[in-house]
Tab-separated table of C-alpha atoms in Angstrom:
chain	number	residue	atom	x	y	z
A	288	UNK	CA	0.000	0.000	0.000
A	289	UNK	CA	2.780	2.395	0.899
A	290	UNK	CA	4.574	1.552	-2.342
A	291	UNK	CA	1.407	2.361	-4.260
A	292	UNK	CA	0.988	5.670	-2.432
A	293	UNK	CA	4.634	6.481	-3.096
A	294	UNK	CA	4.131	5.740	-6.810
A	295	UNK	CA	1.079	8.013	-6.930
A	296	UNK	CA	2.962	10.757	-5.106
A	297	UNK	CA	5.859	10.452	-7.562
A	298	UNK	CA	3.464	10.630	-10.496
A	299	UNK	CA	1.795	13.736	-9.060
A	300	UNK	CA	5.205	15.314	-8.455
A	301	UNK	CA	6.267	14.749	-12.078
A	302	UNK	CA	2.951	15.973	-13.492
A	303	UNK	CA	3.100	19.064	-11.280
A	304	UNK	CA	6.556	19.998	-12.559
A	305	UNK	CA	5.575	19.421	-16.187
A	306	UNK	CA	2.436	21.605	-15.986
A	307	UNK	CA	2.661	25.239	-17.092
A	308	UNK	CA	1.131	28.143	-15.207
A	309	UNK	CA	-1.748	28.606	-17.656
A	310	UNK	CA	-4.072	31.579	-17.941
A	311	UNK	CA	-7.017	31.538	-20.298
A	312	UNK	CA	-10.750	31.489	-20.850
A	313	UNK	CA	-12.831	28.744	-19.240
A	314	UNK	CA	-15.727	27.098	-21.124
A	315	UNK	CA	-18.222	29.218	-19.140
A	316	UNK	CA	-16.597	32.402	-20.464
A	317	UNK	CA	-14.646	33.707	-17.443
A	318	UNK	CA	-10.856	34.111	-17.479
A	319	UNK	CA	-8.457	32.793	-14.870
A	320	UNK	CA	-5.640	30.430	-13.949
A	321	UNK	CA	-5.975	26.719	-14.609
A	322	UNK	CA	-5.880	24.625	-11.452
A	323	UNK	CA	-5.425	21.299	-13.207
A	324	UNK	CA	-4.076	19.952	-16.485
A	325	UNK	CA	-7.675	19.238	-17.554
A	326	UNK	CA	-8.647	22.889	-17.041
A	327	UNK	CA	-5.607	24.030	-19.013
A	328	UNK	CA	-6.633	21.737	-21.851
A	329	UNK	CA	-10.163	23.148	-21.821
A	330	UNK	CA	-8.781	26.648	-22.365
A	331	UNK	CA	-7.562	25.618	-25.802
A	332	UNK	CA	-5.091	27.237	-28.150
A	333	UNK	CA	-5.534	30.819	-26.948
A	334	UNK	CA	-4.372	30.143	-23.382
A	335	UNK	CA	-1.208	31.847	-22.143
A	336	UNK	CA	1.641	30.054	-20.405
A	337	UNK	CA	2.568	32.794	-17.954
A	338	UNK	CA	5.706	31.058	-16.705
A	339	UNK	CA	7.119	30.595	-20.211
A	340	UNK	CA	6.279	34.170	-21.192
A	341	UNK	CA	7.532	35.656	-17.924
A	342	UNK	CA	10.839	33.796	-17.689
A	343	UNK	CA	11.690	34.243	-21.383
A	344	UNK	CA	10.808	37.952	-21.238
A	345	UNK	CA	12.909	38.545	-18.107
A	346	UNK	CA	15.885	36.670	-19.556
A	347	UNK	CA	15.578	38.547	-22.854
A	348	UNK	CA	15.395	41.869	-21.010
A	349	UNK	CA	18.434	40.942	-18.878
A	350	UNK	CA	20.363	40.005	-22.035
A	351	UNK	CA	19.536	43.326	-23.748
A	352	UNK	CA	20.270	45.371	-20.624
A	353	UNK	CA	23.645	43.708	-20.016
A	354	UNK	CA	24.803	44.034	-23.624
A	355	UNK	CA	23.572	47.644	-23.759
A	356	UNK	CA	25.409	48.589	-20.554
A	357	UNK	CA	28.625	46.944	-21.674
A	358	UNK	CA	28.298	48.570	-25.106
A	359	UNK	CA	27.934	52.024	-23.534
A	360	UNK	CA	31.065	51.518	-21.419
A	361	UNK	CA	33.239	49.863	-24.063
A	362	UNK	CA	36.858	50.922	-24.115
A	363	UNK	CA	39.865	49.908	-26.171
A	364	UNK	CA	42.492	50.757	-23.569
A	365	UNK	CA	41.335	48.846	-20.487
A	366	UNK	CA	38.501	46.458	-21.415
A	367	UNK	CA	36.756	44.772	-18.518
A	368	UNK	CA	36.386	41.036	-18.178
A	369	UNK	CA	32.717	41.153	-19.147
A	370	UNK	CA	33.577	43.240	-22.226
A	371	UNK	CA	36.154	40.675	-23.318
A	372	UNK	CA	33.630	37.903	-22.775
A	373	UNK	CA	30.935	39.626	-24.839
A	374	UNK	CA	33.428	40.477	-27.579
A	375	UNK	CA	34.396	36.797	-27.751
A	376	UNK	CA	30.691	35.956	-28.279
A	377	UNK	CA	30.512	38.551	-31.081
A	378	UNK	CA	33.617	37.068	-32.719
A	379	UNK	CA	32.171	33.555	-32.420
A	380	UNK	CA	28.893	34.618	-34.064
A	381	UNK	CA	30.655	36.561	-36.821
A	382	UNK	CA	32.859	33.581	-37.673
A	383	UNK	CA	29.816	31.337	-38.019
A	384	UNK	CA	27.955	33.893	-40.142
A	385	UNK	CA	30.955	34.388	-42.447
A	386	UNK	CA	31.348	30.633	-42.800
A	387	UNK	CA	27.698	29.786	-43.546
A	388	UNK	CA	26.071	32.908	-44.991
A	389	UNK	CA	27.085	33.999	-48.485
A	390	UNK	CA	24.590	36.809	-49.010
A	391	UNK	CA	24.611	40.409	-47.864
A	392	UNK	CA	22.191	41.208	-45.085
A	393	UNK	CA	23.106	43.198	-41.933
A	394	UNK	CA	20.229	41.531	-40.065
A	395	UNK	CA	21.679	38.009	-40.066
A	396	UNK	CA	24.510	38.469	-37.537
A	397	UNK	CA	22.349	40.329	-34.940
A	398	UNK	CA	19.613	37.733	-35.445
A	399	UNK	CA	22.066	34.883	-34.874
A	400	UNK	CA	23.505	36.634	-31.806
A	401	UNK	CA	20.066	37.247	-30.287
A	402	UNK	CA	18.889	33.696	-30.910
A	403	UNK	CA	22.072	32.137	-29.522
A	404	UNK	CA	22.360	34.167	-26.313
A	405	UNK	CA	18.620	34.103	-25.566
A	406	UNK	CA	18.372	30.337	-25.999
A	407	UNK	CA	21.511	29.774	-23.898
A	408	UNK	CA	19.923	31.796	-21.092
A	409	UNK	CA	16.597	29.962	-21.346
A	410	UNK	CA	18.318	26.570	-21.496
A	411	UNK	CA	20.481	27.452	-18.492
A	412	UNK	CA	17.368	27.658	-16.324
A	413	UNK	CA	17.408	23.852	-16.485
A	414	UNK	CA	20.456	23.941	-14.196
A	415	UNK	CA	18.476	25.639	-11.406
A	416	UNK	CA	17.328	22.982	-8.876
A	417	UNK	CA	13.884	21.854	-9.999
A	418	UNK	CA	12.063	22.740	-6.756
A	419	UNK	CA	13.481	26.194	-6.038
A	420	UNK	CA	11.555	28.520	-8.349
A	421	UNK	CA	8.307	26.487	-8.247
A	422	UNK	CA	8.472	26.767	-4.432
A	423	UNK	CA	8.892	30.544	-4.683
A	424	UNK	CA	5.945	30.692	-7.107
A	425	UNK	CA	3.815	28.686	-4.673
A	426	UNK	CA	4.642	31.057	-1.811
A	427	UNK	CA	3.731	34.054	-3.947
A	428	UNK	CA	0.485	32.317	-4.882
A	429	UNK	CA	-0.320	31.707	-1.205
A	430	UNK	CA	0.051	35.453	-0.548
A	431	UNK	CA	-2.742	36.016	-3.068
A	432	UNK	CA	-4.935	33.327	-1.519
A	433	UNK	CA	-4.162	30.517	-3.978
A	434	UNK	CA	-3.930	26.844	-3.077
A	435	UNK	CA	-0.177	25.992	-3.306
A	436	UNK	CA	-1.027	22.621	-4.882
A	437	UNK	CA	-2.681	24.473	-7.780
A	438	UNK	CA	0.204	26.866	-8.464
A	439	UNK	CA	2.298	25.506	-11.316
A	440	UNK	CA	5.580	26.952	-12.520
A	441	UNK	CA	7.642	25.474	-15.332
A	442	UNK	CA	11.075	27.071	-15.144
A	443	UNK	CA	12.638	26.263	-18.530
A	444	UNK	CA	10.932	28.094	-21.440
A	445	UNK	CA	12.544	25.859	-24.070
A	446	UNK	CA	10.791	22.801	-22.600
A	447	UNK	CA	7.537	24.400	-23.733
A	448	UNK	CA	6.853	23.685	-27.431
A	449	UNK	CA	4.962	26.984	-27.633
A	450	UNK	CA	8.262	28.814	-27.071
A	451	UNK	CA	10.364	26.725	-29.444
A	452	UNK	CA	7.695	26.790	-32.166
A	453	UNK	CA	7.399	30.550	-31.695
A	454	UNK	CA	11.125	30.993	-32.257
A	455	UNK	CA	11.193	28.620	-35.227
A	456	UNK	CA	8.125	30.146	-36.887
A	457	UNK	CA	9.587	33.634	-36.473
A	458	UNK	CA	12.749	32.500	-38.287
A	459	UNK	CA	10.637	30.698	-40.888
A	460	UNK	CA	8.626	33.845	-41.662
A	461	UNK	CA	11.858	35.801	-42.106
A	462	UNK	CA	13.092	33.075	-44.437
A	463	UNK	CA	9.923	33.317	-46.540
A	464	UNK	CA	10.103	37.118	-46.580
A	465	UNK	CA	13.686	37.232	-47.834
A	466	UNK	CA	13.111	34.362	-50.255
A	467	UNK	CA	10.383	36.372	-51.981
A	468	UNK	CA	12.240	39.670	-51.640
A	469	UNK	CA	15.524	38.373	-53.105
A	470	UNK	CA	14.188	35.961	-55.729
A	471	UNK	CA	10.858	37.581	-56.472
A	472	UNK	CA	7.526	35.825	-56.173
A	473	UNK	CA	8.113	34.101	-59.510
A	474	UNK	CA	11.537	32.818	-58.502
A	475	UNK	CA	10.229	31.574	-55.169
A	476	UNK	CA	7.318	29.833	-56.892
A	477	UNK	CA	9.713	28.265	-59.404
A	478	UNK	CA	11.749	26.810	-56.528
A	479	UNK	CA	8.632	25.098	-55.221
A	480	UNK	CA	7.349	23.811	-58.558
A	481	UNK	CA	10.281	23.217	-60.942
A	482	UNK	CA	12.633	21.269	-58.645
A	483	UNK	CA	13.906	18.635	-57.975
A	484	UNK	CA	12.472	17.044	-61.134
A	485	UNK	CA	12.920	19.000	-64.339
A	486	UNK	CA	12.613	18.490	-68.083
A	487	UNK	CA	13.239	20.472	-71.249
A	488	UNK	CA	9.932	19.236	-72.576
A	489	UNK	CA	7.295	21.844	-71.657
A	490	UNK	CA	4.450	19.334	-71.363
A	491	UNK	CA	6.498	17.062	-69.084
A	492	UNK	CA	7.685	20.054	-67.040
A	493	UNK	CA	4.076	21.071	-66.377
A	494	UNK	CA	3.192	17.468	-65.587
A	495	UNK	CA	5.926	17.320	-62.939
A	496	UNK	CA	4.755	20.466	-61.124
A	497	UNK	CA	2.408	18.686	-58.646
A	498	UNK	CA	5.097	16.163	-57.641
A	499	UNK	CA	7.723	18.912	-57.306
A	500	UNK	CA	5.390	21.099	-55.266
A	501	UNK	CA	4.492	18.251	-52.918
A	502	UNK	CA	8.147	17.370	-52.243
A	503	UNK	CA	9.332	20.962	-51.899
A	504	UNK	CA	6.352	22.007	-49.771
A	505	UNK	CA	6.897	19.111	-47.357
A	506	UNK	CA	10.601	20.001	-47.199
A	507	UNK	CA	9.729	23.655	-46.562
A	508	UNK	CA	7.245	22.942	-43.774
A	509	UNK	CA	9.612	20.419	-42.192
A	510	UNK	CA	12.143	23.181	-41.513
A	511	UNK	CA	10.296	25.013	-38.698
A	512	UNK	CA	8.894	21.740	-37.330
A	513	UNK	CA	12.301	20.060	-37.008
A	514	UNK	CA	13.892	23.345	-35.929
A	515	UNK	CA	11.539	23.662	-32.972
A	516	UNK	CA	11.170	20.008	-31.985
A	517	UNK	CA	14.925	19.407	-31.880
A	518	UNK	CA	15.387	22.108	-29.237
A	519	UNK	CA	12.220	21.195	-27.343
A	520	UNK	CA	12.919	17.452	-27.312
A	521	UNK	CA	16.460	17.703	-26.007
A	522	UNK	CA	15.638	20.223	-23.291
A	523	UNK	CA	12.468	18.378	-22.249
A	524	UNK	CA	14.438	15.139	-21.870
A	525	UNK	CA	17.044	16.929	-19.767
A	526	UNK	CA	14.349	18.413	-17.539
A	527	UNK	CA	12.747	14.996	-17.073
A	528	UNK	CA	16.050	13.521	-15.902
A	529	UNK	CA	16.488	16.322	-13.342
A	530	UNK	CA	12.936	15.703	-12.079
A	531	UNK	CA	13.566	11.966	-11.775
A	532	UNK	CA	16.825	12.624	-9.909
A	533	UNK	CA	14.903	14.874	-7.487
A	534	UNK	CA	12.697	11.876	-6.579
A	535	UNK	CA	15.688	9.856	-5.380
A	536	UNK	CA	17.041	9.820	-1.798
A	537	UNK	CA	18.957	12.971	-0.874
A	538	UNK	CA	22.460	11.454	-0.933
A	539	UNK	CA	21.863	9.875	-4.344
A	540	UNK	CA	20.538	13.190	-5.673
A	541	UNK	CA	23.833	14.929	-4.994
A	542	UNK	CA	25.792	11.986	-6.367
A	543	UNK	CA	23.941	12.145	-9.707
A	544	UNK	CA	23.016	15.817	-9.963
A	545	UNK	CA	26.533	17.228	-10.236
A	546	UNK	CA	27.843	15.004	-13.066
A	547	UNK	CA	24.533	15.295	-14.945
A	548	UNK	CA	24.550	19.091	-14.528
A	549	UNK	CA	28.117	19.284	-15.865
A	550	UNK	CA	27.163	17.134	-18.846
A	551	UNK	CA	23.960	19.134	-19.299
A	552	UNK	CA	25.977	22.349	-19.679
A	553	UNK	CA	27.224	20.891	-22.974
A	554	UNK	CA	23.617	20.195	-24.039
A	555	UNK	CA	22.573	23.735	-23.080
A	556	UNK	CA	25.284	25.269	-25.258
A	557	UNK	CA	25.067	22.702	-28.063
A	558	UNK	CA	21.317	23.094	-28.575
A	559	UNK	CA	21.635	26.880	-28.706
A	560	UNK	CA	24.504	26.532	-31.198
A	561	UNK	CA	22.536	24.121	-33.420
A	562	UNK	CA	19.476	26.377	-33.423
A	563	UNK	CA	21.619	29.414	-34.247
A	564	UNK	CA	23.484	27.553	-37.017
A	565	UNK	CA	20.212	26.514	-38.642
A	566	UNK	CA	19.018	30.126	-38.513
A	567	UNK	CA	22.098	31.169	-40.506
A	568	UNK	CA	21.715	28.261	-42.950
A	569	UNK	CA	18.016	28.977	-43.538
A	570	UNK	CA	18.739	32.652	-44.116
A	571	UNK	CA	21.485	31.695	-46.560
A	572	UNK	CA	19.026	29.484	-48.439
A	573	UNK	CA	16.596	32.408	-48.605
A	574	UNK	CA	19.297	34.583	-50.189
A	575	UNK	CA	20.540	31.904	-52.593
A	576	UNK	CA	19.717	32.843	-56.191
A	577	UNK	CA	21.363	29.740	-57.668
A	578	UNK	CA	18.168	28.198	-59.065
């Protein structure tokens, strides 16, 4: 019986940590916070994940503020340690842009920098002990009269597919915009309908258009889907492992947490790097006039 209760408690603990703080409209028309996963589901597509929005906004604001402050105080004679660190990030981004982007667009490097640093910061939240910030959120909720068991707080924005899809779709829309701007609507349409199969025979070329469009359209749509799911999947798996470690006895937690956290630092940086690299590659494809 105790083993069964322990299993239920573990299941509730995992579900609690995987549930977002959701605000939306209930079926009866009033707006409020979801107290259960079922209520969050009832709110539908237009619900807001306040934890994802709040944490990502605060991290983005901190990133902009820090870089702005360092930029205002930049000096050539006696650069500070933080200035050297930020300049090394700029150099790293510029090297990747020069190596993968062959067009001319002053937006690409700042876009790559923003995406990389912002995702690193959001991913790094996975290294914060899983119970700390949710506990703080529960205490704040209690101050406003909420039941602490109904206050959810998911710390890592990139474990929410809404955040990763939002980032990927934003990049995808930029890719479409520059594809049409650089190649023209006709050139963009030709990419979707005249490749990969082609023929000098006009009748056969027209006949191949549906097959070409199907293949190219699937390839096009797969870009934002894979772009978002790759980041989400890796960070979600990492979060799950931290949650499972937190269920273990205290001495085992510390034995496993440190080596996993050290290894996870590589995942945090690698996933941000992969996402940033794909941004540069997709923008290069949008500027490619080879076809």
